Amino acid sequence: MAIDSNMRARLAEQIQCIRQSDDPLNQYFFEKASIANLPKGQHVCHEGSNCSHLAILLNGTARVYKLGENGKEITLYRVGPGESCILTASCILSHIPFPAFAICETDVEAAVVPASDVRRWLSESSAWQDYIFGLVATRLSNIINVVEDVVFRRMDKRIADHLCNRMDKTGHVLLVTHQEIASELGTSREVVSRILKEFELDGMIKVTRGSIELLDPEKLHQKHSER
Amino acid sequence: MAIDSNMRARLAEQIQCIRQSDDPLNQYFFEKASIANLPKGQHVCHEGSNCSHLAILLNGTARVYKLGENGKEITLYRVGPGESCILTASCILSHIPFPAFAICETDVEAAVVPASDVRRWLSESSAWQDYIFGLVATRLSNIINVVEDVVFRRMDKRIADHLCNRMDKTGHVLLVTHQEIASELGTSREVVSRILKEFELDGMIKVTRGSIELLDPEKLHQKHSER
DNA sequence: GCCATGTCTGTGACTAAGTCACACAGGGGT
DNA sequence: ACCCCTGTGTGACTTAGTCACAGACATGGC
């Protein structure tokens, strides 16, 4: 789909690195990018695949995760509006296959850029360099935080943290299953059920099928802030 | 220290991206790089610090690790000859503080490059781009492998894997303590002692103070290859 | 409205991993 | 030879994870 002036405005609003009028990226980007729409549940990348394009999300979120042989999963990071998946960029720039899975968590609209341009623009646009390296830094930090979480923190604190983060986004009633929390944090569904039960017995939450209501967010905050 | 023609040859031998005679990087690099020597045990970076230079190792290794509040550690990756610490590059390029610790595991000699040049060369040299993005890809993979290891694999298999890897480098007798293995893999010294005891009872290794002799590497290989 | 099926949750029994405290052995320095 | 420090082993405990199974709830088809 061609990019008309309405779409240009939307892209500039969402993608910070193409706002500078004096950078050649502006012209390049609007010449080469196209718009893609992907439905919720669509797999974007599989482990081991190569990447022909880089997608920058305009809306929606994509989840990047690792999948173990035993079916267990863990989320590495999420890609939101204005961001792209740095593993895709890394794939493109170094010819190493994609080392994880990526899936649309919501319906997603993205600006898609051919792989050959991703590299070329690095030489020609400092805004693009800043954008790409900003993402590299963010994702390295994200993934290192996952390592830190998994190795150094107890599961009950990680679950409390997770519930608080979701509350910040959607309010006191979370529509989420125990299995979804387990997949997010890389643990077993039974472990999540047991810990949520304890939280309920402590009066911090109310658990019903497919949803969790946070009754005492302060206390949950305290729990995940503990050492 | 100035770079004479002997050192130029050593640098070209070790650092693959400055071998191309037609890339401007060659001239830039020899103009700007200096040589640093760091002793074993020297801390290179602390968590939260900023980085003024990028170091490319000529020999020796540096260990990049995360340290928990409870004193536990886990190795994220190691930097060897010809490589640099990509978290340093990421720091430099995106102005985010260093998110881990780095320490010299052996005496280290490195070519050191000012931060301002690291960024500038990205625009001017495709060899430097390839080098930096090759490292980005490698380190992202390394760290994702750590997540995978920790979340999906049993500790006894991880220890068997570790012992096999060390054997490949130094032979059947490893000079290593239980605590060092624990710090490498992000676990407790007691857990390592118990698992090594089991390996000894199974006839795979012989444990003495400060060293481990691999008696049956084949069987250890089988162990870490199991699901 | 009822029934079947699939999804979600809870629980028991077990193993694996981690923590804490403590004791002992070995090596190095004086 | 003695002292101190480091490295190791072990017991008792808690936390986390696995496996199997049962029950409740929601949805879709008839």
Short mmCIF file of C-alpha atoms (C1' of nucleotides) in Angstrom, two decimals:
data_model
loop_
_atom_site.label_atom_id
_atom_site.label_comp_id
_atom_site.label_asym_id
_atom_site.label_seq_id
_atom_site.Cartn_x
_atom_site.Cartn_y
_atom_site.Cartn_z
CA MET A 1 0.00 0.00 0.00
CA ALA A 2 1.37 3.40 -0.99
CA ILE A 3 1.96 5.97 1.72
CA ASP A 4 -0.23 9.02 1.38
CA SER A 5 0.15 12.20 3.38
CA ASN A 6 -2.26 11.09 6.10
CA MET A 7 -0.22 7.96 6.64
CA ARG A 8 3.00 10.03 6.62
CA ALA A 9 1.66 12.05 9.50
CA ARG A 10 0.74 8.92 11.43
CA LEU A 11 4.15 7.39 10.82
CA ALA A 12 5.93 10.56 11.92
CA GLU A 13 3.80 10.64 15.05
CA GLN A 14 4.64 7.07 15.97
CA ILE A 15 8.19 6.68 14.76
CA GLN A 16 10.38 9.25 16.38
CA CYS A 17 13.46 8.86 14.19
CA ILE A 18 11.71 10.05 11.02
CA ARG A 19 10.58 13.37 12.42
CA GLN A 20 13.78 15.26 11.66
CA SER A 21 13.16 17.12 8.45
CA ASP A 22 16.84 17.47 7.66
CA ASP A 23 17.75 13.79 7.79
CA PRO A 24 17.78 11.77 4.54
CA LEU A 25 15.93 9.00 6.37
CA ASN A 26 12.66 10.85 5.88
CA GLN A 27 12.76 10.55 2.15
CA TYR A 28 14.14 7.03 2.14
CA PHE A 29 11.63 5.77 4.65
CA PHE A 30 8.54 7.04 2.87
CA GLU A 31 9.88 5.74 -0.44
CA LYS A 32 10.52 2.23 0.77
CA ALA A 33 8.24 1.42 3.67
CA SER A 34 4.91 -0.30 3.16
CA ILE A 35 2.10 -0.96 5.59
CA ALA A 36 1.20 -4.42 6.80
CA ASN A 37 -1.70 -5.57 8.94
CA LEU A 38 -1.39 -8.74 10.99
CA PRO A 39 -4.13 -10.31 13.07
CA LYS A 40 -3.81 -11.30 16.71
CA GLY A 41 -2.22 -14.72 17.00
CA GLN A 42 -0.20 -14.40 13.81
CA HIS A 43 3.35 -15.75 14.14
CA VAL A 44 5.81 -13.18 12.93
CA CYS A 45 9.04 -15.14 13.26
CA HIS A 46 10.02 -18.68 14.05
CA GLU A 47 13.21 -19.77 15.71
CA GLY A 48 15.78 -20.50 13.04
CA SER A 49 14.12 -18.49 10.30
CA ASN A 50 15.69 -15.63 8.36
CA CYS A 51 14.20 -12.18 8.06
CA SER A 52 13.55 -10.36 4.83
CA HIS A 53 12.00 -7.26 6.31
CA LEU A 54 12.04 -5.20 9.46
CA ALA A 55 8.65 -4.24 10.86
CA ILE A 56 8.10 -1.14 12.99
CA LEU A 57 4.84 -1.33 14.88
CA LEU A 58 2.31 1.47 14.52
CA ASN A 59 -0.12 -0.03 16.96
CA GLY A 60 -0.65 -3.24 18.86
CA THR A 61 1.96 -5.42 20.55
CA ALA A 62 4.04 -8.42 19.63
CA ARG A 63 5.54 -10.85 22.12
CA VAL A 64 9.00 -12.31 21.67
CA TYR A 65 9.53 -15.53 23.57
CA LYS A 66 11.64 -18.61 23.98
CA LEU A 67 10.08 -22.08 23.91
CA GLY A 68 11.61 -25.09 25.65
CA GLU A 69 11.45 -28.65 24.48
CA ASN A 70 9.07 -29.50 27.29
CA GLY A 71 6.52 -26.93 26.11
CA LYS A 72 7.44 -24.35 28.70
CA GLU A 73 7.80 -20.74 27.55
CA ILE A 74 9.26 -17.50 28.74
CA THR A 75 8.76 -13.98 27.39
CA LEU A 76 11.98 -12.18 26.49
CA TYR A 77 10.38 -8.83 25.70
CA ARG A 78 7.44 -7.16 23.99
CA VAL A 79 7.46 -4.85 20.99
CA GLY A 80 5.11 -1.87 21.16
CA PRO A 81 4.14 1.06 18.93
CA GLY A 82 7.13 2.90 17.50
CA GLU A 83 9.42 -0.06 18.16
CA SER A 84 10.74 -2.92 16.14
CA CYS A 85 12.04 -6.33 17.05
CA ILE A 86 15.76 -5.96 17.49
CA LEU A 87 16.34 -9.64 16.93
CA THR A 88 14.95 -9.09 13.44
CA ALA A 89 17.37 -6.23 12.87
CA SER A 90 20.19 -8.32 14.28
CA CYS A 91 19.23 -11.17 11.95
CA ILE A 92 19.24 -8.85 8.96
CA LEU A 93 22.52 -7.20 9.82
CA SER A 94 24.53 -10.25 10.79
CA HIS A 95 22.86 -13.12 8.91
CA ILE A 96 22.26 -15.15 12.04
CA PRO A 97 18.87 -16.98 12.19
CA PHE A 98 16.18 -15.65 14.49
CA PRO A 99 16.82 -17.20 17.94
CA ALA A 100 13.29 -17.02 19.38
CA PHE A 101 9.61 -16.83 18.42
CA ALA A 102 7.55 -13.70 17.84
CA ILE A 103 3.75 -13.57 17.80
CA CYS A 104 1.15 -10.78 17.55
CA GLU A 105 -0.59 -10.43 20.88
CA THR A 106 -3.13 -8.04 19.43
CA ASP A 107 -4.05 -7.02 15.91
CA VAL A 108 -0.98 -5.22 14.66
CA GLU A 109 -0.32 -2.58 12.04
CA ALA A 110 3.28 -2.09 11.04
CA ALA A 111 5.50 -0.19 8.64
CA VAL A 112 7.66 -2.76 6.92
CA VAL A 113 11.10 -2.02 5.50
CA PRO A 114 13.21 -4.28 3.21
CA ALA A 115 16.28 -5.82 4.76
CA SER A 116 18.68 -4.25 2.25
CA ASP A 117 17.58 -0.76 3.32
CA VAL A 118 17.97 -1.44 7.03
CA ARG A 119 21.69 -1.82 6.57
CA ARG A 120 22.15 0.92 3.97
CA TRP A 121 20.43 3.53 6.12
CA LEU A 122 22.88 2.90 8.96
CA SER A 123 25.57 4.44 6.81
CA GLU A 124 23.48 7.33 5.64
CA SER A 125 21.35 8.41 8.54
CA SER A 126 22.45 9.19 12.09
CA ALA A 127 18.78 9.26 13.14
CA TRP A 128 18.44 5.65 11.99
CA GLN A 129 21.62 4.69 13.81
CA ASP A 130 20.33 6.28 17.00
CA TYR A 131 17.00 4.52 16.57
CA ILE A 132 18.51 1.08 15.97
CA PHE A 133 21.07 1.33 18.74
CA GLY A 134 18.50 2.71 21.12
CA LEU A 135 16.53 -0.47 20.52
CA VAL A 136 19.60 -2.67 20.85
CA ALA A 137 20.35 -1.15 24.24
CA THR A 138 16.75 -1.48 25.39
CA ARG A 139 16.47 -5.11 24.36
CA LEU A 140 19.82 -6.10 25.82
CA SER A 141 18.61 -4.55 29.08
CA ASN A 142 15.24 -6.28 28.81
CA ILE A 143 16.79 -9.70 28.31
CA ILE A 144 19.38 -9.17 31.05
CA ASN A 145 16.50 -8.21 33.34
CA VAL A 146 14.86 -11.54 32.51
CA VAL A 147 18.07 -13.35 33.53
CA GLU A 148 18.22 -11.33 36.76
CA ASP A 149 14.58 -12.00 37.53
CA VAL A 150 14.80 -15.72 36.94
CA VAL A 151 18.09 -16.29 38.79
CA PHE A 152 17.88 -13.88 41.70
CA ARG A 153 14.21 -13.39 42.53
CA ARG A 154 11.66 -15.65 44.15
CA MET A 155 8.67 -16.66 42.10
CA ASP A 156 6.09 -15.14 44.43
CA LYS A 157 7.72 -11.73 44.10
CA ARG A 158 7.92 -12.05 40.34
CA ILE A 159 4.21 -12.88 40.20
CA ALA A 160 3.36 -9.94 42.48
CA ASP A 161 5.44 -7.69 40.23
CA HIS A 162 3.71 -9.03 37.15
CA LEU A 163 0.24 -8.46 38.61
CA CYS A 164 1.12 -4.89 39.58
CA ASN A 165 2.46 -4.16 36.10
CA ARG A 166 -0.69 -5.46 34.48
CA MET A 167 -2.86 -3.48 36.90
CA ASP A 168 -1.03 -0.30 35.85
CA LYS A 169 -2.10 -0.98 32.29
CA THR A 170 -5.65 -2.30 32.57
CA GLY A 171 -6.99 -1.58 36.06
CA HIS A 172 -7.76 -3.72 39.08
CA VAL A 173 -9.42 -6.59 37.23
CA LEU A 174 -7.01 -8.59 35.10
CA LEU A 175 -8.33 -10.93 32.43
CA VAL A 176 -5.59 -13.49 32.49
CA THR A 177 -5.24 -17.23 33.08
CA HIS A 178 -2.75 -18.94 35.35
CA GLN A 179 -1.22 -20.59 32.31
CA GLU A 180 -0.67 -17.19 30.64
CA ILE A 181 1.18 -15.93 33.72
CA ALA A 182 3.21 -19.16 33.79
CA SER A 183 4.16 -18.71 30.10
CA GLU A 184 5.15 -15.11 30.70
CA LEU A 185 7.45 -15.94 33.61
CA GLY A 186 8.81 -19.33 32.56
CA THR A 187 7.27 -21.48 35.26
CA SER A 188 4.58 -24.15 35.69
CA ARG A 189 0.84 -23.46 35.80
CA GLU A 190 0.56 -25.29 39.15
CA VAL A 191 3.20 -23.06 40.75
CA VAL A 192 1.23 -19.96 39.66
CA SER A 193 -2.05 -21.43 40.97
CA ARG A 194 -0.50 -22.15 44.36
CA ILE A 195 1.07 -18.73 44.73
CA LEU A 196 -2.12 -16.96 43.65
CA LYS A 197 -3.96 -19.05 46.24
CA GLU A 198 -1.62 -17.75 48.93
CA PHE A 199 -2.12 -14.19 47.73
CA GLU A 200 -5.88 -14.79 47.97
CA LEU A 201 -5.58 -16.22 51.48
CA ASP A 202 -3.59 -13.11 52.40
CA GLY A 203 -6.43 -10.93 51.12
CA MET A 204 -4.42 -9.31 48.33
CA ILE A 205 -6.39 -10.65 45.37
CA LYS A 206 -9.59 -12.43 44.43
CA VAL A 207 -9.19 -15.28 41.96
CA THR A 208 -11.95 -16.35 39.59
CA ARG A 209 -11.73 -18.45 36.43
CA GLY A 210 -9.87 -16.48 33.78
CA SER A 211 -9.55 -13.34 35.90
CA ILE A 212 -7.81 -11.91 38.93
CA GLU A 213 -9.01 -8.91 40.88
CA LEU A 214 -6.42 -6.97 42.86
CA LEU A 215 -7.95 -6.10 46.23
CA ASP A 216 -4.85 -4.73 47.94
CA PRO A 217 -2.39 -3.39 45.36
CA GLU A 218 -0.35 -1.64 48.05
CA LYS A 219 0.40 -4.90 49.78
CA LEU A 220 1.30 -6.54 46.46
CA HIS A 221 3.63 -3.64 45.69
CA GLN A 222 5.27 -4.17 49.05
CA LYS A 223 5.67 -7.87 48.33
CA HIS A 224 7.47 -7.43 45.03
CA SER A 225 9.70 -4.70 46.42
CA GLU A 226 11.01 -6.98 49.13
CA ARG A 227 14.44 -8.47 48.71
CA MET B 1 51.39 3.87 23.48
CA ALA B 2 51.85 4.62 19.77
CA ILE B 3 51.14 1.88 17.28
CA ASP B 4 54.19 0.79 15.35
CA SER B 5 54.19 -1.53 12.35
CA ASN B 6 54.71 -4.66 14.48
CA MET B 7 51.66 -3.80 16.53
CA ARG B 8 49.72 -3.04 13.35
CA ALA B 9 50.38 -6.53 12.14
CA ARG B 10 49.26 -8.02 15.47
CA LEU B 11 46.10 -5.93 15.45
CA ALA B 12 45.28 -6.91 11.88
CA GLU B 13 45.84 -10.55 12.78
CA GLN B 14 43.48 -10.38 15.75
CA ILE B 15 40.85 -7.95 14.62
CA GLN B 16 39.29 -9.15 11.46
CA CYS B 17 37.43 -5.98 10.48
CA ILE B 18 40.62 -3.94 10.00
CA ARG B 19 42.18 -6.29 7.45
CA GLN B 20 40.47 -4.80 4.41
CA SER B 21 42.95 -2.45 2.85
CA ASP B 22 40.30 -0.49 0.99
CA ASP B 23 38.17 0.45 3.98
CA PRO B 24 38.75 3.82 5.68
CA LEU B 25 38.59 2.02 9.04
CA ASN B 26 42.20 0.93 8.66
CA GLN B 27 43.53 4.41 8.75
CA TYR B 28 41.11 5.62 11.40
CA PHE B 29 41.77 2.70 13.67
CA PHE B 30 45.54 2.98 13.70
CA GLU B 31 45.28 6.72 14.20
CA LYS B 32 42.99 6.55 17.17
CA ALA B 33 43.45 3.23 18.97
CA SER B 34 45.85 2.85 21.88
CA ILE B 35 47.01 -0.23 23.71
CA ALA B 36 46.05 -1.00 27.27
CA ASN B 37 47.22 -3.76 29.59
CA LEU B 38 44.99 -4.87 32.42
CA PRO B 39 45.89 -7.45 35.07
CA LYS B 40 43.79 -10.44 36.00
CA GLY B 41 41.11 -9.45 38.47
CA GLN B 42 40.83 -5.89 37.24
CA HIS B 43 37.26 -4.66 37.06
CA VAL B 44 36.59 -3.20 33.63
CA CYS B 45 33.03 -1.95 34.16
CA HIS B 46 30.63 -1.62 37.05
CA GLU B 47 26.89 -1.78 36.83
CA GLY B 48 25.55 1.72 36.35
CA SER B 49 28.77 3.25 35.06
CA ASN B 50 29.23 5.01 31.73
CA CYS B 51 31.82 4.06 29.18
CA SER B 52 34.35 6.41 27.65
CA HIS B 53 36.16 3.88 25.50
CA LEU B 54 35.55 0.62 23.72
CA ALA B 55 38.17 -2.07 24.26
CA ILE B 56 38.89 -4.82 21.74
CA LEU B 57 40.80 -7.68 23.31
CA LEU B 58 44.06 -8.80 21.75
CA ASN B 59 44.58 -11.59 24.22
CA GLY B 60 43.13 -12.88 27.44
CA THR B 61 39.47 -13.06 28.44
CA ALA B 62 37.02 -10.88 30.31
CA ARG B 63 33.91 -12.15 32.03
CA VAL B 64 30.65 -10.20 31.93
CA TYR B 65 28.30 -11.12 34.74
CA LYS B 66 25.27 -10.11 36.72
CA LEU B 67 25.37 -9.91 40.51
CA GLY B 68 22.30 -10.38 42.68
CA GLU B 69 21.64 -8.62 45.97
CA ASN B 70 22.17 -11.89 47.80
CA GLY B 71 25.72 -12.23 46.46
CA LYS B 72 24.83 -14.78 43.83
CA GLU B 73 26.28 -14.31 40.36
CA ILE B 74 25.72 -15.54 36.83
CA THR B 75 27.94 -15.18 33.79
CA LEU B 76 26.22 -13.56 30.80
CA TYR B 77 29.09 -14.07 28.37
CA ARG B 78 32.84 -13.90 27.96
CA VAL B 79 34.87 -11.63 25.72
CA GLY B 80 37.83 -13.21 23.94
CA PRO B 81 40.58 -12.08 21.57
CA GLY B 82 39.30 -10.10 18.62
CA GLU B 83 36.06 -9.27 20.44
CA SER B 84 34.75 -6.38 22.42
CA CYS B 85 32.07 -6.09 25.06
CA ILE B 86 28.91 -5.24 23.23
CA LEU B 87 27.34 -3.80 26.35
CA THR B 88 30.12 -1.22 26.26
CA ALA B 89 29.31 -0.40 22.64
CA SER B 90 25.63 -0.27 23.48
CA CYS B 91 26.39 2.09 26.38
CA ILE B 92 28.39 4.35 24.15
CA LEU B 93 25.88 4.43 21.33
CA SER B 94 22.70 4.87 23.35
CA HIS B 95 23.87 6.56 26.56
CA ILE B 96 22.39 3.88 28.81
CA PRO B 97 24.53 2.90 31.83
CA PHE B 98 26.35 -0.41 31.81
CA PRO B 99 23.84 -3.02 33.09
CA ALA B 100 26.31 -5.64 34.41
CA PHE B 101 29.85 -6.12 35.67
CA ALA B 102 32.93 -6.94 33.64
CA ILE B 103 36.20 -8.30 35.04
CA CYS B 104 39.45 -9.55 33.55
CA GLU B 105 39.69 -13.27 34.07
CA THR B 106 43.27 -13.34 32.85
CA ASP B 107 45.84 -10.65 32.14
CA VAL B 108 44.40 -8.77 29.20
CA GLU B 109 45.86 -6.68 26.42
CA ALA B 110 43.40 -4.58 24.48
CA ALA B 111 43.17 -1.97 21.74
CA VAL B 112 41.15 0.90 23.15
CA VAL B 113 39.10 3.27 21.05
CA PRO B 114 37.46 6.56 22.14
CA ALA B 115 33.66 6.55 22.40
CA SER B 116 33.22 9.39 19.90
CA ASP B 117 34.95 7.34 17.19
CA VAL B 118 32.89 4.22 17.81
CA ARG B 119 29.80 6.05 16.62
CA ARG B 120 31.46 8.03 13.85
CA TRP B 121 32.94 4.94 12.23
CA LEU B 122 29.50 3.37 11.95
CA SER B 123 28.63 5.98 9.34
CA GLU B 124 31.91 5.72 7.50
CA SER B 125 32.90 2.09 7.47
CA SER B 126 30.81 -0.90 6.49
CA ALA B 127 33.49 -3.18 7.92
CA TRP B 128 32.98 -1.57 11.34
CA GLN B 129 29.22 -1.88 10.99
CA ASP B 130 29.58 -5.57 10.19
CA TYR B 131 31.92 -6.04 13.13
CA ILE B 132 29.68 -4.26 15.63
CA PHE B 133 26.49 -5.92 14.46
CA GLY B 134 28.17 -9.30 14.36
CA LEU B 135 28.97 -8.81 18.04
CA VAL B 136 25.45 -7.58 18.81
CA ALA B 137 24.00 -10.71 17.25
CA THR B 138 26.44 -12.98 19.06
CA ARG B 139 25.82 -11.43 22.45
CA LEU B 140 22.05 -11.36 22.07
CA SER B 141 22.29 -15.08 21.28
CA ASN B 142 24.62 -15.71 24.21
CA ILE B 143 22.32 -14.02 26.68
CA ILE B 144 19.22 -15.69 25.26
CA ASN B 145 21.04 -19.01 25.65
CA VAL B 146 21.58 -18.19 29.31
CA VAL B 147 17.82 -17.61 29.73
CA GLU B 148 17.11 -20.88 27.95
CA ASP B 149 19.63 -22.77 30.08
CA VAL B 150 18.34 -21.42 33.36
CA VAL B 151 14.62 -21.81 32.61
CA PHE B 152 14.49 -25.04 30.65
CA ARG B 153 17.42 -27.20 31.74
CA ARG B 154 18.11 -29.15 34.88
CA MET B 155 21.11 -28.12 36.92
CA ASP B 156 22.87 -31.47 36.68
CA LYS B 157 22.84 -31.29 32.89
CA ARG B 158 24.09 -27.72 32.95
CA ILE B 159 26.98 -28.74 35.20
CA ALA B 160 27.81 -31.71 32.97
CA ASP B 161 27.77 -29.37 29.96
CA HIS B 162 30.02 -26.91 31.75
CA LEU B 163 32.53 -29.57 32.71
CA CYS B 164 32.66 -30.87 29.12
CA ASN B 165 33.21 -27.37 27.76
CA ARG B 166 36.05 -26.74 30.17
CA MET B 167 37.61 -30.09 29.33
CA ASP B 168 37.62 -29.15 25.65
CA LYS B 169 39.71 -26.12 26.55
CA THR B 170 42.12 -27.37 29.19
CA GLY B 171 42.11 -31.18 29.25
CA HIS B 172 40.76 -33.77 31.64
CA VAL B 173 41.88 -32.10 34.85
CA LEU B 174 40.03 -28.90 35.60
CA LEU B 175 41.38 -26.47 38.15
CA VAL B 176 38.12 -25.03 39.37
CA THR B 177 36.25 -24.70 42.66
CA HIS B 178 32.64 -25.53 43.34
CA GLN B 179 32.00 -21.89 44.05
CA GLU B 180 33.41 -20.86 40.67
CA ILE B 181 31.07 -23.28 38.90
CA ALA B 182 28.18 -21.96 41.02
CA SER B 183 29.02 -18.34 40.07
CA GLU B 184 29.24 -19.26 36.42
CA LEU B 185 25.83 -20.94 36.37
CA GLY B 186 23.92 -18.80 38.86
CA THR B 187 23.34 -21.41 41.54
CA SER B 188 24.47 -22.21 45.10
CA ARG B 189 27.80 -23.78 46.00
CA GLU B 190 26.04 -26.56 47.93
CA VAL B 191 23.98 -27.53 44.89
CA VAL B 192 27.18 -27.88 42.84
CA SER B 193 28.88 -29.93 45.58
CA ARG B 194 25.96 -32.35 45.73
CA ILE B 195 25.69 -32.82 42.00
CA LEU B 196 29.45 -33.32 41.65
CA LYS B 197 29.22 -35.91 44.42
CA GLU B 198 26.61 -37.79 42.41
CA PHE B 199 28.79 -37.60 39.31
CA GLU B 200 31.64 -39.02 41.40
CA LEU B 201 29.45 -41.84 42.72
CA ASP B 202 28.51 -42.60 39.12
CA GLY B 203 32.21 -42.88 38.23
CA MET B 204 32.21 -39.92 35.81
CA ILE B 205 34.60 -37.67 37.70
CA LYS B 206 37.03 -37.56 40.57
CA VAL B 207 36.71 -34.61 42.90
CA THR B 208 39.61 -33.20 44.88
CA ARG B 209 39.97 -29.84 46.54
CA GLY B 210 40.16 -27.13 43.90
CA SER B 211 40.13 -29.58 41.00
CA ILE B 212 37.95 -32.03 39.12
CA GLU B 213 39.25 -34.84 36.97
CA LEU B 214 36.96 -36.12 34.23
CA LEU B 215 37.17 -39.91 34.22
CA ASP B 216 34.36 -40.67 31.78
CA PRO B 217 33.79 -37.71 29.47
CA GLU B 218 31.61 -39.78 27.13
CA LYS B 219 29.13 -40.46 29.89
CA LEU B 220 29.12 -36.78 30.88
CA HIS B 221 28.49 -35.84 27.25
CA GLN B 222 25.55 -38.20 27.22
CA LYS B 223 24.25 -36.64 30.39
CA HIS B 224 24.19 -33.10 29.15
CA SER B 225 22.72 -34.12 25.82
CA GLU B 226 19.71 -35.64 27.47
CA ARG B 227 16.44 -33.75 27.41
"C1'" DG C 1 -32.58 -26.74 27.66
"C1'" DC C 2 -29.41 -30.42 27.68
"C1'" DC C 3 -25.24 -32.71 26.73
"C1'" DA C 4 -20.58 -33.19 25.30
"C1'" DT C 5 -16.23 -31.29 24.98
"C1'" DG C 6 -12.60 -28.35 25.96
"C1'" DT C 7 -10.44 -25.17 29.05
"C1'" DC C 8 -9.17 -23.72 33.49
"C1'" DT C 9 -8.08 -24.60 38.21
"C1'" DG C 10 -6.81 -27.17 42.44
"C1'" DT C 11 -4.46 -30.74 44.82
"C1'" DG C 12 -1.54 -34.69 46.28
"C1'" DA C 13 2.70 -36.85 45.95
"C1'" DC C 14 6.87 -36.59 44.54
"C1'" DT C 15 11.69 -34.77 42.92
"C1'" DA C 16 14.90 -30.96 42.18
"C1'" DA C 17 16.89 -26.78 43.61
"C1'" DG C 18 18.10 -23.37 46.95
"C1'" DT C 19 19.04 -21.56 51.69
"C1'" DC C 20 21.13 -21.55 56.17
"C1'" DA C 21 24.02 -23.14 59.63
"C1'" DC C 22 27.67 -25.66 60.93
"C1'" DA C 23 31.67 -28.71 60.99
"C1'" DC C 24 35.75 -30.48 59.00
"C1'" DA C 25 39.78 -30.87 55.85
"C1'" DG C 26 43.54 -28.96 53.38
"C1'" DG C 27 46.85 -25.50 52.05
"C1'" DG C 28 49.69 -21.58 52.82
"C1'" DG C 29 52.16 -18.35 55.63
"C1'" DT C 30 54.64 -17.30 59.78
"C1'" DA D 1 53.97 -26.65 64.43
"C1'" DC D 2 50.36 -23.51 64.56
"C1'" DC D 3 47.01 -20.38 62.83
"C1'" DC D 4 44.05 -18.67 59.51
"C1'" DC D 5 41.69 -18.84 55.38
"C1'" DT D 6 39.57 -21.32 51.75
"C1'" DG D 7 37.13 -25.12 50.06
"C1'" DT D 8 33.99 -28.84 50.82
"C1'" DG D 9 30.31 -31.79 52.85
"C1'" DT D 10 26.07 -32.41 55.21
"C1'" DG D 11 21.62 -31.89 57.71
"C1'" DA D 12 17.43 -29.68 57.95
"C1'" DC D 13 14.56 -26.98 55.98
"C1'" DT D 14 11.85 -24.13 52.30
"C1'" DT D 15 10.77 -23.10 47.54
"C1'" DA D 16 10.01 -24.49 42.94
"C1'" DG D 17 8.81 -27.78 39.47
"C1'" DT D 18 6.73 -32.14 37.63
"C1'" DC D 19 3.18 -35.50 36.98
"C1'" DA D 20 -1.24 -37.34 37.38
"C1'" DC D 21 -5.73 -36.73 38.26
"C1'" DA D 22 -10.22 -34.76 39.45
"C1'" DG D 23 -13.62 -31.23 39.37
"C1'" DA D 24 -15.74 -26.85 37.81
"C1'" DC D 25 -17.03 -23.82 34.26
"C1'" DA D 26 -17.85 -22.12 29.60
"C1'" DT D 27 -19.04 -22.92 24.98
"C1'" DG D 28 -21.07 -25.01 21.05
"C1'" DG D 29 -24.14 -28.23 18.90
"C1'" DC D 30 -28.45 -30.46 18.74
#
